[in-house]
Amino acid sequence: MSPNSHKRCLVVGLGISGLATAISLRRIGWEPVIAERAPGRRSGGYFVALFGAGQAAARRLGFDHAIPDRSVRDGRTYVVDRAGHRRPGLGFGDLPGEHRMVLRGDVEAAAFDALPGDVEIRFATRPTKIEQDESGVDVTLDRNGAITTERFDLVVGADGLRSTVRQLVFGPHERHLHRLGYMIAALPLPNPLDGVPARDGVSLFEPGRAMWLFPFADRPQSLLFSYRTDDVDGQFTGRPADRVRAAFGPEPAGPLLGPALDVLDNTDSFLFDTVEQSRMDSWSRGRVVLVGDSAWCVSLYAGMGASAALAGADLLGTMLQRHPGHIPGALTSWEAQLRPHLTGYQQTGVSGRFFFTPDNRRQIALRSIIARGVRLPVIGDALRFLRANSRTSRERDLDIARSSTAVA
């Protein structure tokens, strides 16, 4: 019998991290139970990029083939101003590397379909108390008001930026969350905006605020508003759509920004949140470990959230299999191999805020210069080579579980 057989793990969260972790642990003989506070599965979601690091992990977990590539190969990317004037621009799809443009729900659906049928999922369930000793973890669970306590060999918090597991075991959110001073509102468009072909990418930049339309090959674009604020808490008062409108000021919105704001104003299905990172000295405590945004949220500005979630889950199963008799030791080795890469992703998330939301007119002008340069024969080839061989680009595509930093 495998030393991993019949070990029980509670995975809290049914997102990308939770699903991938359950698959990873089930593949090495564990018996994962997934607790999800929502009453059912989520659907849809805004755009994400899946880079080489995430694709490699998804292949080993058995569902990379089921994640579509919605990237546009022949569309145009341009920058507009409020008056509707256009000029060549750089989009997220112009980043070097082996990335795919997908919706978050694409990755979740592929992982859910790959989840073995014997993995138990408990909806409308959340942990309310977690206590552990050297041999196991006792978790009190609230399932629609029914309270039970169960024992597990391991608890994995995969429940997002404001993780309940992290709060119960590691302390208040304020101790671990770092605000970058920006807000985002994101949603997939039900239909293309008037005058914008569905395969075109568009961005509008003003100091401290930006609007993006990210194109897909087979569906309307995804819309993103991003803006800087000195009062994050104040952004959560009143209607989010009103807050976004206020951030873009009282000036006339124009032929593109205006309809985009109208779309946001007329839907209840969108993400509105502050841009934050999870920064922790350790991602595990005894037999409790955090994965994904619960542990290391790199922020949307890094572009590596989904890829990091998959890579972390994949590596966790590898390390638990490598250290079957010593769970804390396995978690220590897992973090030692993973943290250097996640530190780099987080640094990219901090510097990447200027890619998404230029801070001043100089940064906006520099983007225009680069956009024109990449279209010139010799200069463009040189710029593309430098970007493709940058440390950031290499890190995005590095297969973490097979990297040279592997820890025994």
Short mmCIF file of C-alpha atoms in Angstrom, two decimals:
data_model
loop_
_atom_site.label_atom_id
_atom_site.label_comp_id
_atom_site.label_asym_id
_atom_site.label_seq_id
_atom_site.Cartn_x
_atom_site.Cartn_y
_atom_site.Cartn_z
CA MET A 1 0.00 0.00 0.00
CA SER A 2 1.25 3.49 -0.85
CA PRO A 3 2.27 5.57 2.20
CA ASN A 4 -0.04 8.27 0.82
CA SER A 5 -3.10 6.01 0.68
CA HIS A 6 -6.08 6.99 2.84
CA LYS A 7 -4.56 10.29 3.94
CA ARG A 8 -7.41 12.82 4.15
CA CYS A 9 -7.04 16.43 3.10
CA LEU A 10 -9.54 19.25 3.39
CA VAL A 11 -9.23 21.67 0.47
CA VAL A 12 -11.07 24.92 1.15
CA GLY A 13 -12.11 26.61 -2.11
CA LEU A 14 -13.35 25.37 -5.47
CA GLY A 15 -11.43 27.82 -7.66
CA ILE A 16 -8.42 27.09 -9.83
CA SER A 17 -6.09 26.52 -6.86
CA GLY A 18 -8.50 24.28 -4.99
CA LEU A 19 -9.42 22.13 -7.98
CA ALA A 20 -5.81 21.74 -9.08
CA THR A 21 -4.71 20.87 -5.53
CA ALA A 22 -7.43 18.22 -5.18
CA ILE A 23 -6.39 16.66 -8.50
CA SER A 24 -2.71 16.77 -7.55
CA LEU A 25 -3.30 15.08 -4.19
CA ARG A 26 -5.73 12.50 -5.55
CA ARG A 27 -3.14 11.45 -8.15
CA ILE A 28 -0.71 10.48 -5.36
CA GLY A 29 -3.29 8.50 -3.40
CA TRP A 30 -4.72 11.08 -1.01
CA GLU A 31 -8.45 11.46 -0.30
CA PRO A 32 -9.25 15.17 -0.75
CA VAL A 33 -12.54 16.70 0.40
CA ILE A 34 -13.39 20.11 -1.08
CA ALA A 35 -15.35 22.66 0.96
CA GLU A 36 -16.82 25.59 -0.99
CA ARG A 37 -18.73 28.39 0.73
CA ALA A 38 -20.81 29.19 -2.38
CA PRO A 39 -24.01 27.17 -2.93
CA GLY A 40 -22.84 25.98 -6.35
CA ARG A 41 -20.19 26.30 -9.02
CA ARG A 42 -19.25 29.69 -10.40
CA SER A 43 -19.19 30.39 -14.12
CA GLY A 44 -17.67 32.95 -16.45
CA GLY A 45 -15.05 35.29 -15.13
CA TYR A 46 -12.78 37.92 -16.61
CA PHE A 47 -9.77 37.35 -18.85
CA VAL A 48 -6.57 35.63 -17.69
CA ALA A 49 -3.37 34.70 -19.47
CA LEU A 50 -2.00 31.19 -19.09
CA PHE A 51 1.76 31.18 -19.50
CA GLY A 52 4.18 28.29 -19.95
CA ALA A 53 4.56 27.71 -16.21
CA GLY A 54 0.82 27.11 -15.87
CA GLN A 55 0.53 25.09 -19.05
CA ALA A 56 3.26 22.68 -17.92
CA ALA A 57 1.48 22.12 -14.60
CA ALA A 58 -1.90 21.66 -16.30
CA ARG A 59 -0.38 19.02 -18.60
CA ARG A 60 0.84 16.96 -15.65
CA LEU A 61 -2.50 17.38 -13.91
CA GLY A 62 -4.23 16.04 -17.01
CA PHE A 63 -6.34 18.92 -18.32
CA ASP A 64 -4.13 21.27 -20.36
CA HIS A 65 -5.70 19.90 -23.56
CA ALA A 66 -9.13 21.03 -22.35
CA ILE A 67 -8.14 24.69 -21.83
CA PRO A 68 -8.90 26.60 -25.03
CA ASP A 69 -6.64 29.19 -26.56
CA ARG A 70 -8.75 32.25 -27.33
CA SER A 71 -5.77 34.38 -28.40
CA VAL A 72 -6.21 36.60 -31.43
CA ARG A 73 -3.39 36.22 -33.94
CA ASP A 74 -4.55 38.60 -36.66
CA GLY A 75 -6.34 41.42 -34.85
CA ARG A 76 -5.26 45.03 -34.42
CA THR A 77 -4.21 46.69 -31.19
CA TYR A 78 -4.52 50.44 -30.84
CA VAL A 79 -4.77 53.24 -28.31
CA VAL A 80 -7.62 55.73 -28.36
CA ASP A 81 -8.32 59.01 -26.63
CA ARG A 82 -11.67 60.35 -25.52
CA ALA A 83 -12.24 61.99 -28.88
CA GLY A 84 -11.88 58.64 -30.63
CA HIS A 85 -8.48 59.28 -32.27
CA ARG A 86 -6.51 56.07 -32.78
CA ARG A 87 -2.84 55.20 -32.95
CA PRO A 88 -0.88 51.90 -32.79
CA GLY A 89 -0.73 50.38 -29.34
CA LEU A 90 0.59 47.48 -27.28
CA GLY A 91 -1.82 44.98 -25.78
CA PHE A 92 -1.52 42.17 -23.27
CA GLY A 93 -1.40 39.74 -26.16
CA ASP A 94 1.81 41.41 -27.37
CA LEU A 95 3.73 40.14 -24.37
CA PRO A 96 6.38 37.55 -25.32
CA GLY A 97 6.06 33.96 -24.20
CA GLU A 98 3.87 30.92 -24.67
CA HIS A 99 0.73 32.45 -23.26
CA ARG A 100 -2.90 31.79 -24.07
CA MET A 101 -5.67 34.31 -23.58
CA VAL A 102 -8.62 32.62 -21.84
CA LEU A 103 -11.42 33.34 -19.41
CA ARG A 104 -10.90 32.33 -15.80
CA GLY A 105 -13.89 30.04 -16.15
CA ASP A 106 -12.15 28.15 -18.97
CA VAL A 107 -9.43 26.99 -16.60
CA GLU A 108 -11.86 26.20 -13.80
CA ALA A 109 -14.12 24.19 -16.13
CA ALA A 110 -11.21 22.15 -17.48
CA ALA A 111 -9.97 21.40 -13.96
CA PHE A 112 -13.47 20.54 -12.72
CA ASP A 113 -14.00 18.06 -15.56
CA ALA A 114 -10.65 16.43 -14.73
CA LEU A 115 -11.50 16.04 -11.05
CA PRO A 116 -11.91 12.33 -10.23
CA GLY A 117 -15.50 11.35 -9.56
CA ASP A 118 -14.75 10.05 -6.08
CA VAL A 119 -13.62 13.45 -4.78
CA GLU A 120 -16.29 14.80 -2.44
CA ILE A 121 -17.42 18.41 -2.88
CA ARG A 122 -19.40 20.10 -0.12
CA PHE A 123 -21.08 23.31 -1.22
CA ALA A 124 -22.32 25.99 1.21
CA THR A 125 -19.60 24.84 3.61
CA ARG A 126 -16.98 26.87 5.44
CA PRO A 127 -14.52 26.23 8.26
CA THR A 128 -15.14 28.07 11.50
CA LYS A 129 -12.38 26.62 13.69
CA ILE A 130 -9.08 24.89 12.94
CA GLU A 131 -6.98 23.18 15.63
CA GLN A 132 -4.02 20.91 15.04
CA ASP A 133 -1.52 18.68 16.78
CA GLU A 134 1.43 16.66 15.54
CA SER A 135 -0.75 13.92 14.05
CA GLY A 136 -3.65 15.78 12.44
CA VAL A 137 -5.98 18.75 12.12
CA ASP A 138 -9.46 19.07 13.64
CA VAL A 139 -11.71 21.32 11.55
CA THR A 140 -15.13 22.57 12.59
CA LEU A 141 -17.29 22.97 9.49
CA ASP A 142 -20.51 24.91 9.05
CA ARG A 143 -22.63 23.46 6.27
CA ASN A 144 -25.81 25.48 5.91
CA GLY A 145 -26.02 25.76 9.69
CA ALA A 146 -25.15 22.12 10.41
CA ILE A 147 -21.98 22.08 12.53
CA THR A 148 -19.59 19.11 12.46
CA THR A 149 -15.98 18.54 13.44
CA GLU A 150 -13.74 16.24 11.37
CA ARG A 151 -10.10 15.24 11.45
CA PHE A 152 -7.77 15.55 8.48
CA ASP A 153 -4.10 14.87 7.85
CA LEU A 154 -3.73 18.19 6.02
CA VAL A 155 -5.75 21.36 5.44
CA VAL A 156 -5.21 23.44 2.30
CA GLY A 157 -6.50 27.00 2.17
CA ALA A 158 -7.30 27.73 -1.47
CA ASP A 159 -10.01 30.25 -0.67
CA GLY A 160 -8.69 33.41 -2.24
CA LEU A 161 -7.26 36.76 -1.30
CA ARG A 162 -9.42 37.10 1.83
CA SER A 163 -8.94 33.52 2.94
CA THR A 164 -10.90 32.17 5.88
CA VAL A 165 -8.23 29.52 6.48
CA ARG A 166 -5.52 32.16 6.60
CA GLN A 167 -7.56 34.27 9.01
CA LEU A 168 -8.23 31.32 11.34
CA VAL A 169 -4.67 30.01 11.42
CA PHE A 170 -2.34 32.91 10.54
CA GLY A 171 -4.25 35.93 11.83
CA PRO A 172 -6.16 38.96 10.51
CA HIS A 173 -6.15 39.93 6.83
CA GLU A 174 -4.51 43.25 7.62
CA ARG A 175 -1.39 41.42 8.75
CA HIS A 176 -0.83 39.82 5.36
CA LEU A 177 -2.46 41.95 2.65
CA HIS A 178 -0.58 44.77 0.96
CA ARG A 179 -2.54 47.32 -1.04
CA LEU A 180 -1.02 48.76 -4.20
CA GLY A 181 -3.36 51.76 -4.26
CA TYR A 182 -5.37 50.81 -7.33
CA MET A 183 -8.88 49.59 -8.11
CA ILE A 184 -10.11 47.41 -10.95
CA ALA A 185 -13.48 46.64 -12.49
CA ALA A 186 -13.56 43.77 -14.99
CA LEU A 187 -16.19 41.85 -16.92
CA PRO A 188 -16.60 39.89 -20.17
CA LEU A 189 -18.68 41.86 -22.66
CA PRO A 190 -21.92 40.25 -23.87
CA ASN A 191 -21.51 42.01 -27.23
CA PRO A 192 -18.77 44.06 -28.94
CA LEU A 193 -18.94 47.81 -28.41
CA ASP A 194 -20.23 49.76 -31.39
CA GLY A 195 -17.46 50.60 -33.81
CA VAL A 196 -14.94 48.14 -32.32
CA PRO A 197 -14.42 44.88 -34.24
CA ALA A 198 -14.55 41.91 -31.89
CA ARG A 199 -10.98 40.86 -32.71
CA ASP A 200 -9.42 44.27 -32.00
CA GLY A 201 -7.71 45.22 -28.75
CA VAL A 202 -8.16 48.76 -27.52
CA SER A 203 -6.78 50.80 -24.63
CA LEU A 204 -7.33 54.31 -23.34
CA PHE A 205 -4.73 55.84 -21.04
CA GLU A 206 -4.81 58.93 -18.88
CA PRO A 207 -2.55 59.61 -15.89
CA GLY A 208 -3.62 57.27 -13.11
CA ARG A 209 -6.51 55.63 -15.00
CA ALA A 210 -6.99 53.30 -17.94
CA MET A 211 -9.55 51.30 -19.86
CA TRP A 212 -8.75 48.11 -21.76
CA LEU A 213 -10.62 45.90 -24.21
CA PHE A 214 -8.92 42.51 -24.41
CA PRO A 215 -9.88 40.62 -27.60
CA PHE A 216 -10.61 36.92 -28.00
CA ALA A 217 -10.69 34.87 -31.16
CA ASP A 218 -14.17 33.44 -30.65
CA ARG A 219 -16.15 35.79 -28.40
CA PRO A 220 -16.54 39.51 -27.55
CA GLN A 221 -13.79 41.30 -25.68
CA SER A 222 -13.25 41.46 -21.94
CA LEU A 223 -13.44 44.94 -20.41
CA LEU A 224 -11.12 46.26 -17.70
CA PHE A 225 -11.08 49.57 -15.87
CA SER A 226 -8.06 50.30 -13.69
CA TYR A 227 -7.38 53.44 -11.69
CA ARG A 228 -5.21 54.78 -8.90
CA THR A 229 -6.77 55.94 -5.63
CA ASP A 230 -5.62 57.35 -2.31
CA ASP A 231 -8.81 56.19 -0.61
CA VAL A 232 -9.28 52.46 -1.16
CA ASP A 233 -11.86 52.06 1.60
CA GLY A 234 -13.92 54.90 0.19
CA GLN A 235 -14.21 53.08 -3.12
CA PHE A 236 -16.46 50.50 -1.48
CA THR A 237 -19.13 53.02 -0.56
CA GLY A 238 -22.01 53.50 -3.00
CA ARG A 239 -22.42 51.78 -6.36
CA PRO A 240 -19.17 50.45 -7.89
CA ALA A 241 -20.18 51.73 -11.33
CA ASP A 242 -20.57 55.21 -9.88
CA ARG A 243 -17.13 54.96 -8.33
CA VAL A 244 -15.59 54.03 -11.68
CA ARG A 245 -17.36 56.94 -13.40
CA ALA A 246 -16.11 59.32 -10.73
CA ALA A 247 -12.55 58.04 -11.17
CA PHE A 248 -12.66 59.01 -14.85
CA GLY A 249 -13.82 62.50 -13.97
CA PRO A 250 -16.59 64.80 -15.09
CA GLU A 251 -15.17 65.38 -18.59
CA PRO A 252 -17.19 64.04 -21.57
CA ALA A 253 -16.43 60.35 -21.90
CA GLY A 254 -16.43 60.23 -25.68
CA PRO A 255 -17.44 57.57 -28.24
CA LEU A 256 -15.67 54.59 -26.66
CA LEU A 257 -15.24 55.23 -22.95
CA GLY A 258 -18.87 56.36 -22.68
CA PRO A 259 -20.43 53.12 -24.01
CA ALA A 260 -17.96 51.08 -21.93
CA LEU A 261 -19.05 52.86 -18.77
CA ASP A 262 -22.68 52.31 -19.77
CA VAL A 263 -22.07 48.55 -20.02
CA LEU A 264 -20.63 48.54 -16.51
CA ASP A 265 -23.54 50.63 -15.28
CA ASN A 266 -26.11 48.18 -16.62
CA THR A 267 -24.77 44.87 -15.33
CA ASP A 268 -24.52 43.30 -11.90
CA SER A 269 -22.04 40.65 -12.99
CA PHE A 270 -18.53 42.06 -12.75
CA LEU A 271 -15.46 42.08 -10.54
CA PHE A 272 -14.83 45.25 -8.55
CA ASP A 273 -11.97 45.13 -6.11
CA THR A 274 -8.82 46.69 -4.79
CA VAL A 275 -5.49 45.52 -6.18
CA GLU A 276 -3.62 43.78 -3.38
CA GLN A 277 -0.93 41.21 -2.81
CA SER A 278 -0.68 38.53 -0.13
CA ARG A 279 2.72 38.79 1.52
CA MET A 280 3.59 36.18 4.13
CA ASP A 281 6.75 35.00 5.87
CA SER A 282 5.56 31.40 5.58
CA TRP A 283 2.77 29.73 3.63
CA SER A 284 2.37 26.84 6.05
CA ARG A 285 1.97 26.26 9.76
CA GLY A 286 2.25 22.64 10.86
CA ARG A 287 -0.30 20.72 8.78
CA VAL A 288 -2.09 23.75 7.36
CA VAL A 289 -0.89 25.25 4.07
CA LEU A 290 -2.10 28.08 1.85
CA VAL A 291 -1.99 28.00 -1.94
CA GLY A 292 -2.86 30.44 -4.72
CA ASP A 293 -4.11 33.92 -3.85
CA SER A 294 -4.51 32.91 -0.20
CA ALA A 295 -0.74 32.61 0.07
CA TRP A 296 0.89 34.75 -2.57
CA CYS A 297 -1.63 36.76 -4.59
CA VAL A 298 0.57 38.39 -7.24
CA SER A 299 -2.27 40.67 -8.47
CA LEU A 300 -3.83 40.97 -11.89
CA TYR A 301 -1.00 43.29 -12.90
CA ALA A 302 1.47 40.38 -12.86
CA GLY A 303 -0.60 38.30 -15.27
CA MET A 304 0.50 35.12 -13.48
CA GLY A 305 -2.38 34.37 -11.10
CA ALA A 306 -3.77 31.32 -12.89
CA SER A 307 -0.33 30.00 -13.88
CA ALA A 308 1.02 30.35 -10.34
CA ALA A 309 -2.06 28.62 -8.91
CA LEU A 310 -1.57 25.61 -11.17
CA ALA A 311 2.19 25.45 -10.64
CA GLY A 312 1.86 25.64 -6.86
CA ALA A 313 -0.79 22.90 -6.73
CA ASP A 314 1.20 20.63 -9.04
CA LEU A 315 4.38 21.02 -7.00
CA LEU A 316 2.54 20.44 -3.71
CA GLY A 317 1.52 16.95 -4.81
CA THR A 318 5.07 16.24 -5.94
CA MET A 319 6.57 17.21 -2.60
CA LEU A 320 3.99 15.33 -0.53
CA GLN A 321 4.74 12.23 -2.56
CA ARG A 322 8.47 12.76 -2.11
CA HIS A 323 8.11 13.13 1.69
CA PRO A 324 5.24 10.74 2.53
CA GLY A 325 6.05 10.37 6.20
CA HIS A 326 6.69 13.99 7.08
CA ILE A 327 4.06 16.49 6.00
CA PRO A 328 5.66 19.61 7.57
CA GLY A 329 8.95 18.68 5.88
CA ALA A 330 7.19 18.28 2.55
CA LEU A 331 5.62 21.72 2.94
CA THR A 332 8.99 23.25 3.81
CA SER A 333 10.58 21.78 0.68
CA TRP A 334 7.61 22.84 -1.42
CA GLU A 335 7.90 26.45 -0.29
CA ALA A 336 11.67 26.53 -0.67
CA GLN A 337 11.36 25.60 -4.33
CA LEU A 338 8.32 27.73 -5.10
CA ARG A 339 8.98 30.98 -3.24
CA PRO A 340 11.84 32.37 -5.40
CA HIS A 341 9.57 32.21 -8.45
CA LEU A 342 6.58 33.72 -6.67
CA THR A 343 8.75 36.53 -5.32
CA GLY A 344 9.62 37.36 -8.91
CA TYR A 345 5.97 37.25 -9.96
CA GLN A 346 5.07 39.63 -7.15
CA GLN A 347 7.80 42.05 -8.18
CA THR A 348 6.38 41.95 -11.70
CA GLY A 349 2.96 42.69 -10.25
CA VAL A 350 4.26 45.85 -8.59
CA SER A 351 6.13 47.14 -11.65
CA GLY A 352 3.35 45.94 -13.96
CA ARG A 353 0.89 48.42 -12.54
CA PHE A 354 2.42 51.00 -14.88
CA PHE A 355 1.80 48.76 -17.89
CA PHE A 356 -1.88 48.56 -17.02
CA THR A 357 -2.26 52.07 -15.58
CA PRO A 358 0.43 54.56 -16.59
CA ASP A 359 1.13 57.01 -13.81
CA ASN A 360 1.90 60.08 -15.89
CA ARG A 361 2.04 61.44 -19.42
CA ARG A 362 5.70 60.49 -19.80
CA GLN A 363 4.86 56.81 -19.31
CA ILE A 364 1.99 57.13 -21.77
CA ALA A 365 4.27 58.73 -24.36
CA LEU A 366 6.89 56.00 -23.86
CA ARG A 367 4.30 53.34 -24.67
CA SER A 368 3.56 55.07 -27.96
CA ILE A 369 7.25 55.20 -28.85
CA ILE A 370 7.66 51.46 -28.15
CA ALA A 371 4.48 50.60 -30.05
CA ARG A 372 5.79 52.42 -33.12
CA GLY A 373 9.24 50.91 -32.70
CA VAL A 374 8.09 47.28 -32.70
CA ARG A 375 6.54 47.86 -36.13
CA LEU A 376 9.85 48.91 -37.70
CA PRO A 377 11.82 46.10 -39.44
CA VAL A 378 15.17 46.21 -37.62
CA ILE A 379 14.24 48.01 -34.40
CA GLY A 380 11.15 45.85 -33.99
CA ASP A 381 13.14 42.62 -34.25
CA ALA A 382 15.62 43.89 -31.66
CA LEU A 383 12.89 44.96 -29.23
CA ARG A 384 11.05 41.66 -29.57
CA PHE A 385 14.29 39.73 -28.97
CA LEU A 386 15.08 41.74 -25.83
CA ARG A 387 11.57 41.28 -24.45
CA ALA A 388 11.46 37.56 -25.23
CA ASN A 389 14.79 37.00 -23.47
CA SER A 390 14.11 39.15 -20.44
CA ARG A 391 14.17 37.56 -17.00
CA THR A 392 10.46 38.26 -16.56
CA SER A 393 9.59 36.48 -19.80
CA ARG A 394 11.75 33.47 -18.95
CA GLU A 395 10.21 33.19 -15.49
CA ARG A 396 6.66 33.19 -16.88
CA ASP A 397 7.40 30.16 -19.04
CA LEU A 398 9.64 28.24 -16.64
CA ASP A 399 8.33 24.84 -15.57
CA ILE A 400 8.73 25.31 -11.82
CA ALA A 401 8.48 21.63 -10.89
CA ARG A 402 11.32 20.84 -13.32
CA SER A 403 13.42 23.93 -12.68
CA SER A 404 17.06 23.88 -11.60
CA THR A 405 16.04 25.10 -8.14
CA ALA A 406 14.42 21.74 -7.36
CA VAL A 407 14.69 20.78 -3.71
CA ALA A 408 15.00 17.16 -2.56
#
